Short mmCIF file of C-alpha atoms and ligand atoms in Angstrom, two decimals:
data_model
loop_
_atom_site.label_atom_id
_atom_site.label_comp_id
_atom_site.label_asym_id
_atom_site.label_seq_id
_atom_site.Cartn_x
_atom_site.Cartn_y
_atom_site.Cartn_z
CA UNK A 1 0.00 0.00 0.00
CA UNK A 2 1.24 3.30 -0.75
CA UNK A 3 2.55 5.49 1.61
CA UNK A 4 0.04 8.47 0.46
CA UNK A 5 -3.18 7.42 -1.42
CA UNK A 6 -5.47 10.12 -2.63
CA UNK A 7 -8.32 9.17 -4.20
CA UNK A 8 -11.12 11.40 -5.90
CA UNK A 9 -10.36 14.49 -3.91
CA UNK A 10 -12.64 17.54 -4.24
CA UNK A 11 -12.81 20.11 -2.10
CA UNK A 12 -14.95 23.31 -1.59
CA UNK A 13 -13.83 26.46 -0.52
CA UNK A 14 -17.31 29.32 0.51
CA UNK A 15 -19.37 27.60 -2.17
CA UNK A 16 -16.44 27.04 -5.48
CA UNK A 17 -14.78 23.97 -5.87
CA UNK A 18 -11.36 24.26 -7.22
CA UNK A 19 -10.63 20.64 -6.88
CA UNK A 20 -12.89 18.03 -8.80
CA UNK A 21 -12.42 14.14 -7.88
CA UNK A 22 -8.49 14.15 -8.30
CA UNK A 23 -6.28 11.48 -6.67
CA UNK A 24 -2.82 10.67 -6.94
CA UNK A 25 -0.28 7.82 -4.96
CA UNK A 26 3.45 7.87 -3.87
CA UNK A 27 5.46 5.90 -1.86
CA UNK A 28 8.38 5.86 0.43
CA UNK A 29 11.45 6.56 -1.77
CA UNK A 30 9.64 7.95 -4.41
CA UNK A 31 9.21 11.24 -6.04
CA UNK A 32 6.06 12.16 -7.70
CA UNK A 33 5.21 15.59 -9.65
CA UNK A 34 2.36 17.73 -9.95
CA UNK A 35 2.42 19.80 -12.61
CA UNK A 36 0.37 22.63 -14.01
CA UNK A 37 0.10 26.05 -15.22
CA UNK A 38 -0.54 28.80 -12.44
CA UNK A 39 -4.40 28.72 -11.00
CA UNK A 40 -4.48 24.36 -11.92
CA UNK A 41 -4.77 23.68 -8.43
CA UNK A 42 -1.35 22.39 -7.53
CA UNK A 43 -1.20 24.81 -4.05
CA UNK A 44 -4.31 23.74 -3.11
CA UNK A 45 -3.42 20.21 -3.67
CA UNK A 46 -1.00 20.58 -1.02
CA UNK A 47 -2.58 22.81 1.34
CA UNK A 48 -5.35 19.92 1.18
CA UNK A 49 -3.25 17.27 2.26
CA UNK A 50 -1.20 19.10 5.03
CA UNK A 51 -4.99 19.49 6.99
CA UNK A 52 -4.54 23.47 6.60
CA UNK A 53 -7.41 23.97 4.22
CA UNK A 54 -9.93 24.97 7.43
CA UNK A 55 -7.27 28.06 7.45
CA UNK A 56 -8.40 29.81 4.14
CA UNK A 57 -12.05 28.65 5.20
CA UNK A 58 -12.11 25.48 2.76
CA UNK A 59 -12.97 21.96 3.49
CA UNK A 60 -12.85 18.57 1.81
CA UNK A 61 -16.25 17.97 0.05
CA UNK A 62 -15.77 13.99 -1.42
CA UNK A 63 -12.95 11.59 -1.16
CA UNK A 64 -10.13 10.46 0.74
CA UNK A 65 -6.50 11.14 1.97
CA UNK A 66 -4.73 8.50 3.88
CA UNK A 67 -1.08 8.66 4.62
CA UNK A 68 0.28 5.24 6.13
CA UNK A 69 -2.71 3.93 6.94
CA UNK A 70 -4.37 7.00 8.89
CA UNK A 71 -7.66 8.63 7.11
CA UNK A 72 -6.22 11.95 6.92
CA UNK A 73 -9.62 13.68 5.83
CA UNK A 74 -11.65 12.94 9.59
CA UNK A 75 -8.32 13.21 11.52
CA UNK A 76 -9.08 15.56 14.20
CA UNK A 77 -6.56 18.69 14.22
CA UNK A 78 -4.74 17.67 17.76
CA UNK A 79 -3.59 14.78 15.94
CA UNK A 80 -2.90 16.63 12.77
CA UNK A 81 -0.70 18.57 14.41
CA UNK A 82 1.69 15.76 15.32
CA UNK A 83 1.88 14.92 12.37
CA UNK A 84 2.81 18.11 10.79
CA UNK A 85 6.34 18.78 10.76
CA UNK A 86 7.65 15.78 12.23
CA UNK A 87 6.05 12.48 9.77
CA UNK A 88 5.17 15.16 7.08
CA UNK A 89 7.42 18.36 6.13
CA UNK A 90 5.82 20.93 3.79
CA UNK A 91 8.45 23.61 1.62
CA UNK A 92 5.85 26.27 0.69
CA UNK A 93 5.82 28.49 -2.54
CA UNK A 94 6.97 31.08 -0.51
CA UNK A 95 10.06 29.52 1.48
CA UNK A 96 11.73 33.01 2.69
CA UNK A 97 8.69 33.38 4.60
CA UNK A 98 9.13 30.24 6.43
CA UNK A 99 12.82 31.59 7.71
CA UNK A 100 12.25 34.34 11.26
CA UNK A 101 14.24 37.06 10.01
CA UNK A 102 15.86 38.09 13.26
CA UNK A 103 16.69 34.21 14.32
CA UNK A 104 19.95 32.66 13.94
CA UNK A 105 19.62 29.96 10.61
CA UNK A 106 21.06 27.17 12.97
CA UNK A 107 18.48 28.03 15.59
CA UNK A 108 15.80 28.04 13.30
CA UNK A 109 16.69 24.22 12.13
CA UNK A 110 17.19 22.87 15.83
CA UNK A 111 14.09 24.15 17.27
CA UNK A 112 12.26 21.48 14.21
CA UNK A 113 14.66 18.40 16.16
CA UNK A 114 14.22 19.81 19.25
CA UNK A 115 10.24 20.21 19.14
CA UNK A 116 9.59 16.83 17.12
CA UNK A 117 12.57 14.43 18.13
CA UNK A 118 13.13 15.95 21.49
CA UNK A 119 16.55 16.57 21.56
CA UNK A 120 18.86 18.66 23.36
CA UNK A 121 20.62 21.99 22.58
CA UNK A 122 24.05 20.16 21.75
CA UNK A 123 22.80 17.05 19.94
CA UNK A 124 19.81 19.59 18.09
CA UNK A 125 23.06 21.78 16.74
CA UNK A 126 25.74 18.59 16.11
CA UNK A 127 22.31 17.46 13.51
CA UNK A 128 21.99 21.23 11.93
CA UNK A 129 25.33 21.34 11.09
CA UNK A 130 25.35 17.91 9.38
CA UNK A 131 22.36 18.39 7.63
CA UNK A 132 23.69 21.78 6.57
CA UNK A 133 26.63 20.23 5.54
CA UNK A 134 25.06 17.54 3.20
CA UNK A 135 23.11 20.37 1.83
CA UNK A 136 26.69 21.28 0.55
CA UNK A 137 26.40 24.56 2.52
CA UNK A 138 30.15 25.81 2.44
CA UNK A 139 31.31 26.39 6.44
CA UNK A 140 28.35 24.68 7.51
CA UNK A 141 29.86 25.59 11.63
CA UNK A 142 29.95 29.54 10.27
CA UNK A 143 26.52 30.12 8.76
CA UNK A 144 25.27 28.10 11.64
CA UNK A 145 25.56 31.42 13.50
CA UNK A 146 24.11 33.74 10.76
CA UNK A 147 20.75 35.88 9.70
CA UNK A 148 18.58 34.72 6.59
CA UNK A 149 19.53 38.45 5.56
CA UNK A 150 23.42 37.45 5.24
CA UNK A 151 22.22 34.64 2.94
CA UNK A 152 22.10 34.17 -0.50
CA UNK A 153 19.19 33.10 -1.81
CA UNK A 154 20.37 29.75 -3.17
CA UNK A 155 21.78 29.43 0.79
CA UNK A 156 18.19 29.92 2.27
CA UNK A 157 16.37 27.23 0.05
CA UNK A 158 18.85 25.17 1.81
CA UNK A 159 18.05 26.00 4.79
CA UNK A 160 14.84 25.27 4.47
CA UNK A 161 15.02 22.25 3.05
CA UNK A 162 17.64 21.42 6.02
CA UNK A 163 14.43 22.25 8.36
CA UNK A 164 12.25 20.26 6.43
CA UNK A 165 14.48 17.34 7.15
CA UNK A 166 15.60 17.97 10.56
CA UNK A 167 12.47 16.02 11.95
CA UNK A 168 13.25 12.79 9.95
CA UNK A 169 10.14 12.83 8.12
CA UNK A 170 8.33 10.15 5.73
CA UNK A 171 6.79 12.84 3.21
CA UNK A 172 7.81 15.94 2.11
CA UNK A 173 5.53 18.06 -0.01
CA UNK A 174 7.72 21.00 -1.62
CA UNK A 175 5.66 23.70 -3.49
CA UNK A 176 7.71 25.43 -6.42
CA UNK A 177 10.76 24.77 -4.07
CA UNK A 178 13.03 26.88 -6.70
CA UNK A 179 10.96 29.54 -8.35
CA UNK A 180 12.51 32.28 -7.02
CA UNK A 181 16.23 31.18 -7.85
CA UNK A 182 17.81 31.76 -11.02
CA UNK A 183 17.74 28.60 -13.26
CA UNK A 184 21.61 27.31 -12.57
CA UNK A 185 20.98 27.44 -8.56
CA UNK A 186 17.30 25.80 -9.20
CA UNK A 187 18.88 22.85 -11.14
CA UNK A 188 21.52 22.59 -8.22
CA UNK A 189 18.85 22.60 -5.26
CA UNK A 190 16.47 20.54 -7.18
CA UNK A 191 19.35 18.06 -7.18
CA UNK A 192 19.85 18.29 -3.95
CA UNK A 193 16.67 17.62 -2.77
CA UNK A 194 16.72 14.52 -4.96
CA UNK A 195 19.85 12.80 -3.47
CA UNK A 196 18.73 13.79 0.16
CA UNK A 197 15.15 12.27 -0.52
CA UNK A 198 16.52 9.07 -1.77
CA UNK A 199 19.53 8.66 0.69
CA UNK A 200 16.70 8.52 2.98
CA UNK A 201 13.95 7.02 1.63
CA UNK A 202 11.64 9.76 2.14
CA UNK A 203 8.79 10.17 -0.31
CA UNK A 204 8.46 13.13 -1.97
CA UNK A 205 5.91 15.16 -3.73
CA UNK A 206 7.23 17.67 -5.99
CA UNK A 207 5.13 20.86 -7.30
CA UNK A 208 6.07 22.54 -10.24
CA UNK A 209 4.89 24.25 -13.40
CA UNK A 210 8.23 22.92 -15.02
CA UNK A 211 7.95 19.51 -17.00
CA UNK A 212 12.05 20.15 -17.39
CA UNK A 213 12.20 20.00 -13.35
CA UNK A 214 9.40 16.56 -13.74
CA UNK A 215 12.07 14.87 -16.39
CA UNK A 216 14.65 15.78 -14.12
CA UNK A 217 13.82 14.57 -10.70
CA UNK A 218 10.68 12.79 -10.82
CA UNK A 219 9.59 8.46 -11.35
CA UNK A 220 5.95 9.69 -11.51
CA UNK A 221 3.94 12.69 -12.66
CA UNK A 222 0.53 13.75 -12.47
CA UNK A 223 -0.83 17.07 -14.84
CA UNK A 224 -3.12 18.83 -13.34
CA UNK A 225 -5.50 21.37 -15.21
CA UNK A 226 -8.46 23.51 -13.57
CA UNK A 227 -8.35 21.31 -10.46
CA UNK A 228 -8.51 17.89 -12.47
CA UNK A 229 -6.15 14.98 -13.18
CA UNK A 230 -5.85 15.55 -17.43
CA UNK A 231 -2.80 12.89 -17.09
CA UNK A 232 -0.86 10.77 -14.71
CA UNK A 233 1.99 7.78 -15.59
CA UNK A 234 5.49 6.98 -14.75
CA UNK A 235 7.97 10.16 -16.50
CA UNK A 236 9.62 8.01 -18.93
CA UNK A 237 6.75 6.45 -20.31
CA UNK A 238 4.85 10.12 -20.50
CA UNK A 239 7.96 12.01 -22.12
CA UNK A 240 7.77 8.94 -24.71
CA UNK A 241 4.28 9.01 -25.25
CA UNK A 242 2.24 11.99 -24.16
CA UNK A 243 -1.14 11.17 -24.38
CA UNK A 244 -2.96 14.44 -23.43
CA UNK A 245 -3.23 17.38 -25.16
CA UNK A 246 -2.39 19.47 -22.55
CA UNK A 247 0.60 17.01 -21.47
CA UNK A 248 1.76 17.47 -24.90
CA UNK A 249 1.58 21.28 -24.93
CA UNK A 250 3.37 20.98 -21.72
CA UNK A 251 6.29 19.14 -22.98
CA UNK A 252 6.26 21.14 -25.77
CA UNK A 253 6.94 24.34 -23.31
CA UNK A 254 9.55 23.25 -21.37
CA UNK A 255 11.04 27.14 -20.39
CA UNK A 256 13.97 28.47 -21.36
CA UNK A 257 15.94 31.25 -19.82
CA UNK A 258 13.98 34.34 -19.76
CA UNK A 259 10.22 32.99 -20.02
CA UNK A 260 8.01 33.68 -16.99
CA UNK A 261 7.98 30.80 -14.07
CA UNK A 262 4.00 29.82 -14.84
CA UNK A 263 3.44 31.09 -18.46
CA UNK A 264 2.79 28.63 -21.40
CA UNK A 265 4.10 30.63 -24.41
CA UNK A 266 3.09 27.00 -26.68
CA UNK A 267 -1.13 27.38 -25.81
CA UNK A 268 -2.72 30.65 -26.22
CA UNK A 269 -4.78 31.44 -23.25
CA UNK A 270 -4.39 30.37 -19.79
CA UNK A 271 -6.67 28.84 -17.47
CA UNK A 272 -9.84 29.73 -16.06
CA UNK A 273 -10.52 30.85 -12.99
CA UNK A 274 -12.45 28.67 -10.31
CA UNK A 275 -15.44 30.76 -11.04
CA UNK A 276 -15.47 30.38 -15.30
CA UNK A 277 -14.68 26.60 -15.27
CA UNK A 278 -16.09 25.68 -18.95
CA UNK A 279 -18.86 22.56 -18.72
CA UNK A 280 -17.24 19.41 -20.10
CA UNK A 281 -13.64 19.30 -20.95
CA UNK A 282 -11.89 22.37 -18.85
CA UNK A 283 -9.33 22.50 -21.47
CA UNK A 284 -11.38 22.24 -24.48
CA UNK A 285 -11.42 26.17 -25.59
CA UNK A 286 -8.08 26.06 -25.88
CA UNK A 287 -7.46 22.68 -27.35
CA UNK A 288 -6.53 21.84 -30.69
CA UNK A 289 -7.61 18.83 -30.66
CA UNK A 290 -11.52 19.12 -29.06
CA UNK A 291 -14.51 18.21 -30.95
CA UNK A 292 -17.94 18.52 -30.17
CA UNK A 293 -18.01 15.85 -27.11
CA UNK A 294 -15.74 17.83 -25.77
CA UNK A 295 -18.09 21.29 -24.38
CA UNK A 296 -20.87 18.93 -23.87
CA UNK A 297 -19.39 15.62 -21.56
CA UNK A 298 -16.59 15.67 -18.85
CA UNK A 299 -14.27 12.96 -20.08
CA UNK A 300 -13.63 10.53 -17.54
CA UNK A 301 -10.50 9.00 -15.93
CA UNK A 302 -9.34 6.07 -18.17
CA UNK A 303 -7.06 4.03 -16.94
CA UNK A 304 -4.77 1.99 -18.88
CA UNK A 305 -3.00 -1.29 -19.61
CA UNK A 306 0.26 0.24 -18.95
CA UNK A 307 -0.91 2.32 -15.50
CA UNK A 308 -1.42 5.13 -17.73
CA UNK A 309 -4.45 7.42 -16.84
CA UNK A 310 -5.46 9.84 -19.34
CA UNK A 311 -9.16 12.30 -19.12
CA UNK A 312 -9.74 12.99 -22.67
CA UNK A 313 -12.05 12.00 -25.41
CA UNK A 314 -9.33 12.26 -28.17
CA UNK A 315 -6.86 10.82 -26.18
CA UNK A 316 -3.94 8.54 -27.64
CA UNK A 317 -4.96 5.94 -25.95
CA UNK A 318 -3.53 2.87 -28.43
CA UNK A 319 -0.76 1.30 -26.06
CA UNK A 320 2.66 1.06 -28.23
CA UNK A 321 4.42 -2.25 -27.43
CA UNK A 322 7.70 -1.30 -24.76
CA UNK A 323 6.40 1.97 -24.54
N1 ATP B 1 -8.24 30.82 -0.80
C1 ATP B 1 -8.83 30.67 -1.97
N2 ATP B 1 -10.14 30.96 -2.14
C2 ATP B 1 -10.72 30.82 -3.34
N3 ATP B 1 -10.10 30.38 -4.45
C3 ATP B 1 -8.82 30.09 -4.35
C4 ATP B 1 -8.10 30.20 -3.11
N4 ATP B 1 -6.82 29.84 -3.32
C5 ATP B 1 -6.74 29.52 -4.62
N5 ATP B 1 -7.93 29.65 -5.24
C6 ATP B 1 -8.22 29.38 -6.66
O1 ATP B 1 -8.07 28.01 -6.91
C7 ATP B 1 -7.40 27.77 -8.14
C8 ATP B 1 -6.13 26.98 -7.91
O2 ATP B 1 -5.23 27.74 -7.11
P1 ATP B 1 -3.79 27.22 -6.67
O3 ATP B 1 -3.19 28.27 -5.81
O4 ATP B 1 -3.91 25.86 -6.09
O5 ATP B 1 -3.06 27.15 -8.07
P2 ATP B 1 -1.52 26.74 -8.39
O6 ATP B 1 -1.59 25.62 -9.36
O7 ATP B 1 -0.78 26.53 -7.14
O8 ATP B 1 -1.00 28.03 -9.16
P3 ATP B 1 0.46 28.75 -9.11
O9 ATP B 1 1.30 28.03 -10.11
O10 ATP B 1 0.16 30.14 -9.53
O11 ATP B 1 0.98 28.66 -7.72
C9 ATP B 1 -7.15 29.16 -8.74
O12 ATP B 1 -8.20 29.43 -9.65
C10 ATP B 1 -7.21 30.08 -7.55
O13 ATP B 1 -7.66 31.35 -7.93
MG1 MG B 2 0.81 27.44 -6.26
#
């Protein structure tokens, strides 16, 4: 059984439902992807499983979360909360907010051991610096002792990752970990995260809008689009054979230097907002590809032979032998 199993997921948030039946899987030692352009849902996605939706006043409508056994969706907050941090770390969009601008960098990873493993000053500080140090953080025992503020920014993302860790945990859910790096520092740290995730054995749910950073560090990948699943299969096999439209367009825009983090320069429009969701196929008004079952019937799930699933009613859907 999979360490996290989500399975046909919706949520509602004062009345709109950005998230409609989605569900995704990953186990220990394994990294999955969710990708989409801005406003698909991906944030949400992890908001939803880290318990905080009741914070932006949503709530899950339908479906089910459980993480190692433990029905995430009923589990009452107390309980959530030991959970959070220690068995499941979360790297928001944001992660310079999630650094206390006038606390010592060490300080800030030791009080995450400290609070969740319960150990002591010296033995909290001997496991910073070594998890600073395998972060590749040059004079691990020096920046110890400094200020975000005498950071680069390359040098915070590792410190939060570094707190993300510090508490051992089975899952780590990392939102857009890099966006706010330039690319050569977000192809190190993506790296990084990789070889510290498998080391350990730690599952790992990766968000991005980047298929470059899915072909790079991720076994599976799910596509997201307008709070729905348009795609989901191991990355080889979807690189080789992308069955979506939208998966396609995505490959298709891998970014280069220079393009906007989010922006699809391949499909012209972008996606609706919660509010303007289009009946039937979300994607369909901007899909080459859509025919008249397309604004009339929401295509359902199909899942394939090969573990493939695919939501589209001009989908590729002919297996190719080794594929
Ligand atoms: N608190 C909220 N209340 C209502 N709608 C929201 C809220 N947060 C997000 N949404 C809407 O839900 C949809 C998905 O948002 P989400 O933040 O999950 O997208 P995302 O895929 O993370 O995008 P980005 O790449 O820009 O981070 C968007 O249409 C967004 O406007
Ligand atoms: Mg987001």
């Amino acid at each position: 059984m999979a360490l996290l199993a989500v399975r046909d997921l919706s949520i509602d948030i004062a009345g709109i439902k950005p998230l409609d039946g989605i569900g995704f899987a990953v186990d220990k030692g394994e990294i999955l992807g969710i990708v989409g352009e801005s406003g698909s849902g991906k944030s949400l996605t992890a908001l939803t499983v880290m318990g905080l939706l009741p914070l932006i006043g949503g709530r899950v409508a339908r479906g089910s979360i459980r993480f190692d056994g433990t029905e995430l969706t009923t589990l009452p907050e107390p309980d959530f909360r030991r959970l959070r941090g220690r068995r499941i770390a979360f790297i928001t969009q944001n992660p310079m907010t999630s650094l206390d601008p006038v606390m010592r960098v060490g300080a800030q990873i030791d009080q995450v051991s400290r609070l969740h493993l319960g150990l002591d000053a010296k033995a909290a500080q001997a496991r910073s610096i070594a998890l600073m140090e395998r972060l590749r953080l040059p004079s691990a025992a020096t920046v110890y002792h400094h200020y975000p503020h005498q950071l680069s920014g390359g040098m915070k993302q590792r410190i939060v990752i570094a707190m993300a860790l510090a508490a051992d945990p089975d899952l780590i859910i990392a939102d857009e970990p890099t966006t706010a790096l330039d690319v050569t520092i977000q192809a190190q740290i993506v790296q990084l995260l990789v070889e510290l995730v498998r080391d350990r054995g730690v599952a790992l749910i990766l968000i991005t809008h980047d298929m470059g950073v899915v072909a790079q560090a991720c076994d599976r990948v799910v596509v997201l689009y307008a709070g729905r699943v348009a795609e989901s299969h191991g990355v080889q096999a979807i690189f080789a054979a992308p069955r979506h439209p939208y998966t396609q367009a995505l490959i298709r825009c891998i970014p280069r230097d220079g393009m906007a983090p989010g922006s699809l320069a391949g499909i012209p429009g972008s996606v609706p907002s919660v509010a303007n969701y289009p009946a039937g196929c979300r994607f369909h008004p901007r899909c080459d590809r859509a025919g008249a079952p397309c604004a009339a019937t929401v295509p359902p799930l199909e899942h394939l032979p090969s573990g493939a699933e695919v939501a589209c009613h001009f989908a590729e859907t002919r297996e190719v032998a080794n594929a």
